[in-house]
Amino acid sequence: MAIIRSFKEIPDNFKKFEPEVTVKSPGRINLIGEHTDYNEGFVLPTAIDKKIHFQFRKNDTENFCRIYSETFSTGFEFQLDKELSHGKGWENYILGVVNEIKKAGKKMEGFDCILRSELPVGAGISSSAALECGFASGLDQLFNLGFSDLDIVRLSQRAENNFVGSNCGIMDQYASVMSKKGNLILLDCRSLESEFIPADFKTCKLVLLNTNVSHNLADSEYNTRREECEEAIRIIQQTRPEIKSPRDLTFVLLEEFKNKINSKLFKRLDYVLHENKRVLDAANVLQKGNLKEFGKLMYGSHEGLQNNYEVSCPELDFLVDYSRKKDFIYGSRMMGGGFGGCTINLIEEDKIPDYIREVSKAYFEEFKIEIDAITVLPDEGTQISKTIEL
Ligand code: GLA
């Protein structure tokens, strides 16, 4: 049963919106550790200073909910007491969260929500996790649902797995909720133990270059990579049942299986093992202030993603290769799931404007596509404020 009504015009009584709860929910970057989260490995992400802004209020109904996006100039309605059917795009992240809250047996009432986003969609900076986590946090406050931060992270990930259909790991939601301004999170995705690493990049800044391509392989190949790793582990388990994930493997052990799993599966696991090591090495050299070594690890990560995990694309490779010619760029790599989106670049701050001009021109000549450059700062995770005492 379709219970969503979509509309384009902002509802009249939304124009003077007095919120009871407001939420700032950030996008994320990942310095290193790609496709390792669902392999129980390590990642080094953080939230950024670009966010989705939410406003929430109760609307004195039992079940009627209305959401409006100022960014997309569209909204939709649904009822809490009806089964939720799938919407079109961004609606599903919201409905997925409502669905998971209902599954957790929590009681909500009718509410209104307005949101505005500073995050480009499809750029690999996790506008989806920002949407899920910000929305879940807002409802948690509005209705005193009693969720912990980690509950919000897990619930949002489940919304994406179960309702949206992307088999993502935990990194994006964790970074969006748990980050601390000026720090990176070294996260062990197996135990969820974490450590804050100061994001001290000296005279450098982090710049994202958005390829503005999003190859339609992205969703299907993401799930395929995950299945390939699982399949490789299943084969290894036939002789070594104690190996539960790539995390239990060593380089020596993997070598033993070189001829028993096919070369494609071997490459996938080989990448994951190397990337986990790179993350730990990266955290280490960063704490020592060694940006040169850190940058080398970023390039190593990109090569692995390009050649062994095979999730890059010509546009991303072009931008990473271009950066190699510049001694004021320490490191560059594709970021996120791959097949488009952004590269993340560590660049001397005073060289940034000239470099953006130069690389934009070269990229346009090659692909006839404009790139967008976004300078980002490591920032605080989800920020919630109650504007009225509930
Ligand atoms: C996407 C997923 C994450 C992670 C990255 C790749 O952003 O949502 O869970 O797997 O890709 O590192």
mmCIF file of C-alpha atoms and ligand atoms in Angstrom:
data_model
loop_
_atom_site.group_PDB
_atom_site.id
_atom_site.type_symbol
_atom_site.label_atom_id
_atom_site.label_comp_id
_atom_site.label_asym_id
_atom_site.label_seq_id
_atom_site.Cartn_x
_atom_site.Cartn_y
_atom_site.Cartn_z
ATOM 1 C CA MET A 1 0.000 0.000 0.000
ATOM 2 C CA ALA A 2 1.441 3.350 -1.011
ATOM 3 C CA ILE A 3 1.148 5.593 2.002
ATOM 4 C CA ILE A 4 3.546 8.283 0.880
ATOM 5 C CA ARG A 5 2.188 11.440 -0.639
ATOM 6 C CA SER A 6 4.889 13.589 -2.196
ATOM 7 C CA PHE A 7 4.601 17.347 -2.637
ATOM 8 C CA LYS A 8 6.722 20.143 -4.093
ATOM 9 C CA GLU A 9 5.451 23.237 -2.267
ATOM 10 C CA ILE A 10 6.524 23.856 1.296
ATOM 11 C CA PRO A 11 3.379 23.396 3.451
ATOM 12 C CA ASP A 12 1.940 26.710 4.717
ATOM 13 C CA ASN A 13 2.359 25.885 8.376
ATOM 14 C CA PHE A 14 6.040 24.977 7.776
ATOM 15 C CA LYS A 15 6.909 28.565 6.874
ATOM 16 C CA LYS A 16 7.088 29.646 10.508
ATOM 17 C CA PHE A 17 8.628 26.504 11.906
ATOM 18 C CA GLU A 18 9.365 26.620 15.621
ATOM 19 C CA PRO A 19 11.470 23.554 16.252
ATOM 20 C CA GLU A 20 11.595 21.659 19.539
ATOM 21 C CA VAL A 21 14.802 19.888 18.528
ATOM 22 C CA THR A 22 17.506 20.808 16.032
ATOM 23 C CA VAL A 23 20.298 18.558 14.790
ATOM 24 C CA LYS A 24 23.477 19.186 12.822
ATOM 25 C CA SER A 25 24.551 15.948 11.209
ATOM 26 C CA PRO A 26 27.925 15.874 9.424
ATOM 27 C CA GLY A 27 29.227 14.094 6.349
ATOM 28 C CA ARG A 28 32.472 12.191 6.728
ATOM 29 C CA ILE A 29 35.842 11.756 5.123
ATOM 30 C CA ASN A 30 38.101 8.741 5.420
ATOM 31 C CA LEU A 31 41.851 9.314 5.486
ATOM 32 C CA ILE A 32 42.685 5.678 4.847
ATOM 33 C CA GLY A 33 41.136 2.208 5.264
ATOM 34 C CA GLU A 34 38.709 1.658 2.414
ATOM 35 C CA HIS A 35 36.489 -1.429 2.100
ATOM 36 C CA THR A 36 37.957 -2.676 5.363
ATOM 37 C CA ASP A 37 35.001 -1.915 7.662
ATOM 38 C CA TYR A 38 32.790 -4.824 6.542
ATOM 39 C CA ASN A 39 35.898 -7.037 6.591
ATOM 40 C CA GLU A 40 36.290 -6.422 10.347
ATOM 41 C CA GLY A 41 39.348 -4.265 9.725
ATOM 42 C CA PHE A 42 40.594 -0.771 10.576
ATOM 43 C CA VAL A 43 39.516 2.656 9.293
ATOM 44 C CA LEU A 44 40.610 6.256 9.937
ATOM 45 C CA PRO A 45 37.617 8.532 9.254
ATOM 46 C CA THR A 46 36.245 11.720 10.790
ATOM 47 C CA ALA A 47 33.181 13.918 10.516
ATOM 48 C CA ILE A 48 33.556 17.165 8.546
ATOM 49 C CA ASP A 49 32.352 20.751 8.731
ATOM 50 C CA LYS A 50 29.706 20.176 6.026
ATOM 51 C CA LYS A 51 26.371 19.057 7.389
ATOM 52 C CA ILE A 52 22.681 18.338 7.094
ATOM 53 C CA HIS A 53 20.593 20.641 9.334
ATOM 54 C CA PHE A 54 17.352 19.248 10.762
ATOM 55 C CA GLN A 55 14.475 20.862 12.641
ATOM 56 C CA PHE A 56 11.848 18.740 14.379
ATOM 57 C CA ARG A 57 8.562 19.418 16.153
ATOM 58 C CA LYS A 58 5.644 17.313 17.349
ATOM 59 C CA ASN A 59 2.413 18.053 15.487
ATOM 60 C CA ASP A 60 -0.276 16.912 17.965
ATOM 61 C CA THR A 61 -1.356 13.968 15.845
ATOM 62 C CA GLU A 62 -0.888 10.328 16.726
ATOM 63 C CA ASN A 63 0.574 9.063 13.497
ATOM 64 C CA PHE A 64 0.824 11.697 10.813
ATOM 65 C CA CYS A 65 4.392 12.683 9.778
ATOM 66 C CA ARG A 66 5.529 15.253 7.269
ATOM 67 C CA ILE A 67 9.086 15.787 6.030
ATOM 68 C CA TYR A 68 10.270 18.631 3.810
ATOM 69 C CA SER A 69 13.698 19.061 2.199
ATOM 70 C CA GLU A 70 14.534 22.703 1.494
ATOM 71 C CA THR A 71 17.474 21.487 -0.585
ATOM 72 C CA PHE A 72 15.442 19.368 -2.997
ATOM 73 C CA SER A 73 12.233 21.472 -2.662
ATOM 74 C CA THR A 74 10.228 18.298 -2.125
ATOM 75 C CA GLY A 75 8.484 16.713 0.802
ATOM 76 C CA PHE A 76 6.448 13.660 1.685
ATOM 77 C CA GLU A 77 3.963 12.366 4.219
ATOM 78 C CA PHE A 78 3.521 9.015 5.862
ATOM 79 C CA GLN A 79 1.705 7.433 8.764
ATOM 80 C CA LEU A 80 3.427 5.684 11.639
ATOM 81 C CA ASP A 81 0.652 3.108 12.072
ATOM 82 C CA LYS A 82 0.857 1.873 8.474
ATOM 83 C CA GLU A 83 3.442 -0.385 6.929
ATOM 84 C CA LEU A 84 6.024 1.784 5.165
ATOM 85 C CA SER A 85 6.420 1.315 1.448
ATOM 86 C CA HIS A 86 9.549 2.349 -0.439
ATOM 87 C CA GLY A 87 9.930 5.907 -1.682
ATOM 88 C CA LYS A 88 12.194 7.239 -4.428
ATOM 89 C CA GLY A 89 15.664 8.353 -3.286
ATOM 90 C CA TRP A 90 16.436 10.251 -0.107
ATOM 91 C CA GLU A 91 13.019 9.312 1.277
ATOM 92 C CA ASN A 92 14.173 5.729 1.792
ATOM 93 C CA TYR A 93 16.912 6.679 4.262
ATOM 94 C CA ILE A 94 14.292 8.461 6.387
ATOM 95 C CA LEU A 95 11.695 5.711 6.081
ATOM 96 C CA GLY A 96 14.356 3.077 6.786
ATOM 97 C CA VAL A 97 15.153 4.802 10.095
ATOM 98 C CA VAL A 98 11.466 5.051 11.074
ATOM 99 C CA ASN A 99 11.098 1.391 10.227
ATOM 100 C CA GLU A 100 14.030 0.377 12.444
ATOM 101 C CA ILE A 101 12.759 2.508 15.349
ATOM 102 C CA LYS A 102 9.388 0.781 15.061
ATOM 103 C CA LYS A 103 11.100 -2.623 14.932
ATOM 104 C CA ALA A 104 12.924 -1.723 18.161
ATOM 105 C CA GLY A 105 9.466 -1.411 19.756
ATOM 106 C CA LYS A 106 9.752 2.338 20.527
ATOM 107 C CA LYS A 107 6.732 4.611 20.631
ATOM 108 C CA MET A 108 6.583 7.796 18.557
ATOM 109 C CA GLU A 109 3.800 10.275 17.732
ATOM 110 C CA GLY A 110 3.148 12.475 14.722
ATOM 111 C CA PHE A 111 5.916 14.962 13.900
ATOM 112 C CA ASP A 112 7.129 17.446 11.294
ATOM 113 C CA CYS A 113 10.695 17.803 10.070
ATOM 114 C CA ILE A 114 12.473 20.273 7.804
ATOM 115 C CA LEU A 115 15.964 19.602 6.548
ATOM 116 C CA ARG A 116 18.622 21.438 4.576
ATOM 117 C CA SER A 117 21.821 19.842 3.284
ATOM 118 C CA GLU A 118 25.281 21.198 2.501
ATOM 119 C CA LEU A 119 26.451 17.764 1.319
ATOM 120 C CA PRO A 120 26.698 16.909 -2.367
ATOM 121 C CA VAL A 121 24.940 13.622 -3.141
ATOM 122 C CA GLY A 122 26.984 10.790 -4.679
ATOM 123 C CA ALA A 123 30.307 12.441 -3.842
ATOM 124 C CA GLY A 124 31.368 9.721 -1.412
ATOM 125 C CA ILE A 125 31.127 11.901 1.695
ATOM 126 C CA SER A 126 28.208 9.961 3.079
ATOM 127 C CA SER A 127 25.260 12.239 2.801
ATOM 128 C CA SER A 128 23.251 9.047 3.370
ATOM 129 C CA ALA A 129 24.770 8.306 6.791
ATOM 130 C CA ALA A 130 24.351 11.976 7.745
ATOM 131 C CA LEU A 131 20.684 11.750 6.792
ATOM 132 C CA GLU A 132 20.041 8.511 8.683
ATOM 133 C CA CYS A 133 21.991 9.380 11.825
ATOM 134 C CA GLY A 134 20.745 12.975 12.054
ATOM 135 C CA PHE A 135 17.159 11.882 11.597
ATOM 136 C CA ALA A 136 17.446 9.046 14.138
ATOM 137 C CA SER A 137 19.116 11.370 16.682
ATOM 138 C CA GLY A 138 16.391 13.988 16.264
ATOM 139 C CA LEU A 139 13.591 11.483 16.862
ATOM 140 C CA ASP A 140 15.472 10.036 19.827
ATOM 141 C CA GLN A 141 15.483 13.496 21.456
ATOM 142 C CA LEU A 142 11.963 14.474 20.450
ATOM 143 C CA PHE A 143 10.381 11.322 21.901
ATOM 144 C CA ASN A 144 12.945 10.400 24.578
ATOM 145 C CA LEU A 145 13.522 7.023 22.960
ATOM 146 C CA GLY A 146 16.549 6.293 25.136
ATOM 147 C CA PHE A 147 18.989 5.272 22.421
ATOM 148 C CA SER A 148 22.736 5.474 23.069
ATOM 149 C CA ASP A 149 25.045 6.950 20.428
ATOM 150 C CA LEU A 150 26.082 3.444 19.428
ATOM 151 C CA ASP A 151 22.404 2.421 19.139
ATOM 152 C CA ILE A 152 21.919 5.332 16.716
ATOM 153 C CA VAL A 153 24.951 4.209 14.688
ATOM 154 C CA ARG A 154 23.779 0.597 14.486
ATOM 155 C CA LEU A 155 20.148 1.452 13.839
ATOM 156 C CA SER A 156 21.132 3.768 10.976
ATOM 157 C CA GLN A 157 23.374 1.125 9.445
ATOM 158 C CA ARG A 158 20.517 -1.405 9.650
ATOM 159 C CA ALA A 159 18.200 1.120 7.963
ATOM 160 C CA GLU A 160 20.604 1.267 5.031
ATOM 161 C CA ASN A 161 21.140 -2.526 4.913
ATOM 162 C CA ASN A 162 17.497 -3.504 5.309
ATOM 163 C CA PHE A 163 15.477 -0.719 3.695
ATOM 164 C CA VAL A 164 17.792 0.948 1.170
ATOM 165 C CA GLY A 165 19.464 -2.340 0.217
ATOM 166 C CA SER A 166 23.106 -1.305 0.414
ATOM 167 C CA ASN A 167 25.185 -3.784 2.381
ATOM 168 C CA CYS A 168 27.425 -1.045 3.829
ATOM 169 C CA GLY A 169 29.709 -1.435 6.835
ATOM 170 C CA ILE A 170 29.667 0.669 9.994
ATOM 171 C CA MET A 171 32.303 3.319 9.193
ATOM 172 C CA ASP A 172 30.128 6.131 7.823
ATOM 173 C CA GLN A 173 27.511 6.085 10.565
ATOM 174 C CA TYR A 174 30.153 5.701 13.270
ATOM 175 C CA ALA A 175 32.159 8.667 11.995
ATOM 176 C CA SER A 176 29.114 10.875 11.536
ATOM 177 C CA VAL A 177 27.964 10.325 15.142
ATOM 178 C CA MET A 178 31.127 9.732 17.189
ATOM 179 C CA SER A 179 33.739 12.172 15.834
ATOM 180 C CA LYS A 180 35.496 14.837 17.874
ATOM 181 C CA LYS A 181 36.492 18.186 16.376
ATOM 182 C CA GLY A 182 40.105 18.300 15.170
ATOM 183 C CA ASN A 183 40.585 14.535 15.425
ATOM 184 C CA LEU A 184 40.467 11.379 13.351
ATOM 185 C CA ILE A 185 38.995 8.141 14.689
ATOM 186 C CA LEU A 186 41.160 5.049 14.496
ATOM 187 C CA LEU A 187 38.366 2.482 14.607
ATOM 188 C CA ASP A 188 38.654 -1.260 14.896
ATOM 189 C CA CYS A 189 35.523 -2.374 13.063
ATOM 190 C CA ARG A 190 35.664 -5.806 14.691
ATOM 191 C CA SER A 191 35.626 -4.795 18.359
ATOM 192 C CA LEU A 192 34.468 -1.185 17.828
ATOM 193 C CA GLU A 193 37.339 -0.059 20.035
ATOM 194 C CA SER A 194 38.470 3.366 18.954
ATOM 195 C CA GLU A 195 41.115 5.982 19.589
ATOM 196 C CA PHE A 196 41.164 9.656 18.664
ATOM 197 C CA ILE A 197 44.230 10.679 16.655
ATOM 198 C CA PRO A 198 44.848 14.459 16.454
ATOM 199 C CA ALA A 199 44.329 15.638 12.886
ATOM 200 C CA ASP A 200 47.470 17.743 12.819
ATOM 201 C CA PHE A 201 48.326 18.414 9.188
ATOM 202 C CA LYS A 202 50.668 21.340 9.914
ATOM 203 C CA THR A 203 50.711 23.715 6.938
ATOM 204 C CA CYS A 204 48.521 21.397 4.859
ATOM 205 C CA LYS A 205 44.791 21.102 4.394
ATOM 206 C CA LEU A 206 42.543 18.324 3.140
ATOM 207 C CA VAL A 207 40.908 19.010 -0.197
ATOM 208 C CA LEU A 208 38.283 16.820 -1.825
ATOM 209 C CA LEU A 209 38.110 16.814 -5.596
ATOM 210 C CA ASN A 210 34.725 15.605 -6.761
ATOM 211 C CA THR A 211 34.974 13.842 -10.130
ATOM 212 C CA ASN A 212 31.249 14.512 -10.580
ATOM 213 C CA VAL A 213 30.858 11.031 -11.978
ATOM 214 C CA SER A 214 28.943 8.258 -10.324
ATOM 215 C CA HIS A 215 29.240 5.091 -12.405
ATOM 216 C CA ASN A 216 26.193 2.907 -12.055
ATOM 217 C CA LEU A 217 28.408 -0.020 -11.071
ATOM 218 C CA ALA A 218 28.788 1.545 -7.646
ATOM 219 C CA ASP A 219 25.944 -0.211 -5.827
ATOM 220 C CA SER A 220 26.137 -3.619 -7.444
ATOM 221 C CA GLU A 221 29.942 -3.873 -7.366
ATOM 222 C CA TYR A 222 30.024 -2.764 -3.722
ATOM 223 C CA ASN A 223 27.853 -5.708 -2.707
ATOM 224 C CA THR A 224 29.836 -7.989 -5.040
ATOM 225 C CA ARG A 225 33.166 -7.070 -3.372
ATOM 226 C CA ARG A 226 31.682 -7.927 -0.027
ATOM 227 C CA GLU A 227 30.458 -11.295 -1.330
ATOM 228 C CA GLU A 228 33.849 -12.042 -2.915
ATOM 229 C CA CYS A 229 35.619 -11.569 0.412
ATOM 230 C CA GLU A 230 33.049 -13.764 2.141
ATOM 231 C CA GLU A 231 33.427 -16.439 -0.512
ATOM 232 C CA ALA A 232 37.227 -16.433 -0.158
ATOM 233 C CA ILE A 233 36.895 -16.859 3.596
ATOM 234 C CA ARG A 234 34.436 -19.744 3.135
ATOM 235 C CA ILE A 235 37.005 -21.569 0.978
ATOM 236 C CA ILE A 236 39.779 -20.978 3.501
ATOM 237 C CA GLN A 237 37.511 -22.181 6.312
ATOM 238 C CA GLN A 238 37.266 -25.605 4.713
ATOM 239 C CA THR A 239 40.806 -26.303 5.916
ATOM 240 C CA ARG A 240 41.141 -23.597 8.597
ATOM 241 C CA PRO A 241 37.733 -23.331 10.333
ATOM 242 C CA GLU A 242 39.127 -20.884 12.896
ATOM 243 C CA ILE A 243 39.460 -18.145 10.221
ATOM 244 C CA LYS A 244 36.248 -16.158 10.563
ATOM 245 C CA SER A 245 37.144 -13.036 8.556
ATOM 246 C CA PRO A 246 40.115 -11.472 6.713
ATOM 247 C CA ARG A 247 41.111 -10.080 10.091
ATOM 248 C CA ASP A 248 42.154 -13.562 11.247
ATOM 249 C CA LEU A 249 44.556 -13.970 8.316
ATOM 250 C CA THR A 250 48.254 -13.176 8.206
ATOM 251 C CA PHE A 251 50.267 -12.564 5.040
ATOM 252 C CA VAL A 252 51.965 -15.958 5.522
ATOM 253 C CA LEU A 253 48.658 -17.775 5.938
ATOM 254 C CA LEU A 254 47.143 -16.065 2.923
ATOM 255 C CA GLU A 255 50.147 -17.096 0.828
ATOM 256 C CA GLU A 256 49.373 -20.747 1.685
ATOM 257 C CA PHE A 257 46.013 -20.350 -0.002
ATOM 258 C CA LYS A 258 47.321 -18.627 -3.103
ATOM 259 C CA ASN A 259 46.651 -21.634 -5.300
ATOM 260 C CA LYS A 260 43.477 -22.723 -3.551
ATOM 261 C CA ILE A 261 41.418 -19.578 -4.091
ATOM 262 C CA ASN A 262 41.294 -18.062 -7.559
ATOM 263 C CA SER A 263 43.514 -15.101 -8.386
ATOM 264 C CA LYS A 264 40.676 -12.586 -8.195
ATOM 265 C CA LEU A 265 39.713 -13.632 -4.665
ATOM 266 C CA PHE A 266 43.382 -13.684 -3.678
ATOM 267 C CA LYS A 267 43.806 -10.096 -4.875
ATOM 268 C CA ARG A 268 40.788 -8.966 -2.840
ATOM 269 C CA LEU A 269 42.086 -10.454 0.410
ATOM 270 C CA ASP A 270 45.649 -9.361 -0.291
ATOM 271 C CA TYR A 271 44.378 -5.792 -0.653
ATOM 272 C CA VAL A 272 42.399 -5.973 2.611
ATOM 273 C CA LEU A 273 45.407 -7.256 4.589
ATOM 274 C CA HIS A 274 47.701 -4.576 3.186
ATOM 275 C CA GLU A 275 45.124 -1.841 3.738
ATOM 276 C CA ASN A 276 44.660 -2.836 7.389
ATOM 277 C CA LYS A 277 48.399 -2.590 7.874
ATOM 278 C CA ARG A 278 48.471 0.779 6.102
ATOM 279 C CA VAL A 279 45.799 2.162 8.453
ATOM 280 C CA LEU A 280 47.786 1.233 11.559
ATOM 281 C CA ASP A 281 51.007 2.558 10.008
ATOM 282 C CA ALA A 282 49.212 5.754 8.996
ATOM 283 C CA ALA A 283 47.946 6.417 12.527
ATOM 284 C CA ASN A 284 51.468 5.845 13.784
ATOM 285 C CA VAL A 285 53.307 8.155 11.367
ATOM 286 C CA LEU A 286 50.644 10.824 11.722
ATOM 287 C CA GLN A 287 51.140 10.888 15.477
ATOM 288 C CA LYS A 288 54.844 11.440 14.805
ATOM 289 C CA GLY A 289 54.001 14.305 12.440
ATOM 290 C CA ASN A 290 55.479 12.506 9.422
ATOM 291 C CA LEU A 291 53.238 13.747 6.601
ATOM 292 C CA LYS A 292 55.545 12.406 3.889
ATOM 293 C CA GLU A 293 55.159 8.813 5.063
ATOM 294 C CA PHE A 294 51.469 9.377 5.618
ATOM 295 C CA GLY A 295 51.090 10.562 2.031
ATOM 296 C CA LYS A 296 52.944 7.515 0.691
ATOM 297 C CA LEU A 297 50.446 5.297 2.490
ATOM 298 C CA MET A 298 47.585 7.223 0.859
ATOM 299 C CA TYR A 299 49.082 6.535 -2.585
ATOM 300 C CA GLY A 300 49.592 2.880 -1.627
ATOM 301 C CA SER A 301 45.932 2.662 -0.659
ATOM 302 C CA HIS A 302 44.863 4.067 -4.022
ATOM 303 C CA GLU A 303 47.043 1.608 -5.933
ATOM 304 C CA GLY A 304 45.532 -1.275 -4.012
ATOM 305 C CA LEU A 305 42.005 -0.047 -4.659
ATOM 306 C CA GLN A 306 42.798 0.490 -8.332
ATOM 307 C CA ASN A 307 44.635 -2.744 -9.132
ATOM 308 C CA ASN A 308 43.663 -5.343 -6.551
ATOM 309 C CA TYR A 309 40.262 -4.371 -5.218
ATOM 310 C CA GLU A 310 39.311 -2.888 -8.607
ATOM 311 C CA VAL A 311 36.875 -0.212 -7.422
ATOM 312 C CA SER A 312 38.475 2.876 -8.988
ATOM 313 C CA CYS A 313 37.666 4.445 -12.372
ATOM 314 C CA PRO A 314 39.598 6.469 -15.008
ATOM 315 C CA GLU A 315 38.421 9.817 -13.579
ATOM 316 C CA LEU A 316 39.682 9.027 -10.076
ATOM 317 C CA ASP A 317 42.948 7.568 -11.397
ATOM 318 C CA PHE A 318 43.519 10.682 -13.485
ATOM 319 C CA LEU A 319 43.217 12.978 -10.449
ATOM 320 C CA VAL A 320 45.483 10.825 -8.291
ATOM 321 C CA ASP A 321 48.100 10.540 -11.055
ATOM 322 C CA TYR A 322 47.998 14.278 -11.665
ATOM 323 C CA SER A 323 48.761 14.975 -8.024
ATOM 324 C CA ARG A 324 51.903 12.819 -8.126
ATOM 325 C CA LYS A 325 53.726 15.446 -10.199
ATOM 326 C CA LYS A 326 53.419 18.024 -7.406
ATOM 327 C CA ASP A 327 55.853 18.110 -4.510
ATOM 328 C CA PHE A 328 53.443 20.229 -2.449
ATOM 329 C CA ILE A 329 50.915 17.374 -2.434
ATOM 330 C CA TYR A 330 51.771 14.711 0.132
ATOM 331 C CA GLY A 331 49.155 12.148 -0.753
ATOM 332 C CA SER A 332 46.013 11.507 -2.766
ATOM 333 C CA ARG A 333 43.586 8.621 -3.082
ATOM 334 C CA MET A 334 40.047 7.762 -4.009
ATOM 335 C CA MET A 335 37.694 7.900 -1.045
ATOM 336 C CA GLY A 336 34.617 5.847 -0.155
ATOM 337 C CA GLY A 337 33.031 3.008 -2.106
ATOM 338 C CA GLY A 338 34.585 3.979 -5.466
ATOM 339 C CA PHE A 339 33.501 4.090 -9.151
ATOM 340 C CA GLY A 340 33.273 7.868 -8.878
ATOM 341 C CA GLY A 341 32.907 10.399 -6.088
ATOM 342 C CA CYS A 342 35.908 12.225 -4.642
ATOM 343 C CA THR A 343 39.620 11.953 -4.213
ATOM 344 C CA ILE A 344 41.035 13.137 -0.891
ATOM 345 C CA ASN A 345 44.239 15.165 -1.143
ATOM 346 C CA LEU A 346 46.686 16.434 1.462
ATOM 347 C CA ILE A 347 48.030 19.723 0.070
ATOM 348 C CA GLU A 348 50.129 22.664 1.289
ATOM 349 C CA GLU A 349 47.499 25.299 2.052
ATOM 350 C CA ASP A 350 49.098 28.178 0.136
ATOM 351 C CA LYS A 351 49.205 26.106 -3.072
ATOM 352 C CA ILE A 352 45.559 25.050 -3.004
ATOM 353 C CA PRO A 353 43.909 27.771 -5.167
ATOM 354 C CA ASP A 354 46.488 27.480 -7.983
ATOM 355 C CA TYR A 355 46.368 23.713 -7.924
ATOM 356 C CA ILE A 356 42.570 23.619 -8.094
ATOM 357 C CA ARG A 357 42.681 25.928 -11.117
ATOM 358 C CA GLU A 358 45.310 23.815 -12.865
ATOM 359 C CA VAL A 359 43.843 20.375 -12.186
ATOM 360 C CA SER A 360 40.305 21.536 -13.037
ATOM 361 C CA LYS A 361 41.501 22.660 -16.453
ATOM 362 C CA ALA A 362 43.377 19.424 -17.128
ATOM 363 C CA TYR A 363 40.448 17.295 -15.960
ATOM 364 C CA PHE A 364 38.041 19.220 -18.157
ATOM 365 C CA GLU A 365 40.306 18.786 -21.186
ATOM 366 C CA GLU A 366 40.413 15.035 -20.573
ATOM 367 C CA PHE A 367 36.789 14.270 -19.653
ATOM 368 C CA LYS A 368 34.755 17.391 -20.553
ATOM 369 C CA ILE A 369 33.470 17.426 -16.974
ATOM 370 C CA GLU A 370 33.893 20.168 -14.354
ATOM 371 C CA ILE A 371 35.285 19.090 -10.998
ATOM 372 C CA ASP A 372 34.236 20.571 -7.680
ATOM 373 C CA ALA A 373 36.816 21.243 -5.002
ATOM 374 C CA ILE A 374 35.811 21.191 -1.334
ATOM 375 C CA THR A 375 38.193 22.053 1.498
ATOM 376 C CA VAL A 376 37.149 20.150 4.617
ATOM 377 C CA LEU A 377 37.982 20.339 8.311
ATOM 378 C CA PRO A 378 37.728 17.450 10.780
ATOM 379 C CA ASP A 379 34.750 18.352 12.945
ATOM 380 C CA GLU A 380 32.412 17.259 15.709
ATOM 381 C CA GLY A 381 29.972 14.342 15.226
ATOM 382 C CA THR A 382 26.182 14.766 15.523
ATOM 383 C CA GLN A 383 25.193 17.892 17.478
ATOM 384 C CA ILE A 384 21.737 18.020 19.014
ATOM 385 C CA SER A 385 19.989 20.844 20.791
ATOM 386 C CA LYS A 386 16.622 21.067 22.434
ATOM 387 C CA THR A 387 15.176 24.472 21.752
ATOM 388 C CA ILE A 388 12.162 23.849 24.000
ATOM 389 C CA GLU A 389 12.311 21.806 27.204
ATOM 390 C CA LEU A 390 10.316 18.631 26.390
HETATM 391 C C1 GLA B 1 30.886 3.173 1.678
HETATM 392 C C2 GLA B 1 30.250 2.338 2.804
HETATM 393 C C3 GLA B 1 31.223 2.141 3.971
HETATM 394 C C4 GLA B 1 32.594 1.660 3.491
HETATM 395 C C5 GLA B 1 33.078 2.489 2.299
HETATM 396 C C6 GLA B 1 34.333 1.918 1.688
HETATM 397 O O1 GLA B 1 31.091 4.486 2.115
HETATM 398 O O2 GLA B 1 29.079 2.948 3.276
HETATM 399 O O3 GLA B 1 30.668 1.271 4.925
HETATM 400 O O4 GLA B 1 32.575 0.300 3.201
HETATM 401 O O5 GLA B 1 32.112 2.594 1.278
HETATM 402 O O6 GLA B 1 35.378 2.005 2.574
#
